[in-house]
Each structure stands twice: as C-alpha cells, then as structure tokens.
C-alpha cells in the first residue's frame, strides 16, 4: 500500500476487500494475505517489494501507482 497503516480510509478499503473475499469462500485458511504499509518511504517500498517477490506469490494486489512501478521493476 502506498498509504500509512493509520490511514482509516484505506484500512476500510482493505477490510471491505477481505470481507468480499470471505463472501466468495476465500477464507484465510485457503489463502495468505500479507499487508505492507510503507506509505511514502520509497526505500521501504523497495524492500517490501523484494520481500514479497521472494515469497513467489500467485498474485499481488497493489495500492498506489508508485508501489506498482517499483514492483514492475
């Protein structure tokens, strides 16, 4: 996420996303969700991106263009 973890608006978006997944039968026993909230700290964005890529996930959901551009590199 390109937002601070204290950002209540985006916490609400994440909560809604998780709830919709649950409604579709995707409980956290069937999938793993790792959240990263580096906000505007681009060094942390790069470190988090490397961490996530090393986990070799099937999918990555990104919040924010800057974060996406780092992951694409």
JSON list of C-alpha atoms in Angstrom, two decimals, residues 3-9 11 37:
[
{"chain": "A", "resi": 3, "resn": "UNK", "atom": "CA", "xyz": [-0.52, 4.71, 2.30]},
{"chain": "A", "resi": 4, "resn": "UNK", "atom": "CA", "xyz": [0.18, 4.80, 6.02]},
{"chain": "A", "resi": 5, "resn": "UNK", "atom": "CA", "xyz": [-1.27, 1.99, 8.09]},
{"chain": "A", "resi": 6, "resn": "UNK", "atom": "CA", "xyz": [-3.02, 4.66, 10.17]},
{"chain": "A", "resi": 7, "resn": "UNK", "atom": "CA", "xyz": [-4.99, 5.85, 7.09]},
{"chain": "A", "resi": 8, "resn": "UNK", "atom": "CA", "xyz": [-8.53, 4.94, 8.12]},
{"chain": "A", "resi": 9, "resn": "UNK", "atom": "CA", "xyz": [-9.94, 5.30, 4.60]},
{"chain": "A", "resi": 11, "resn": "UNK", "atom": "CA", "xyz": [-7.97, 0.46, 6.22]},
{"chain": "A", "resi": 37, "resn": "UNK", "atom": "CA", "xyz": [2.06, -0.22, 4.52]}
]
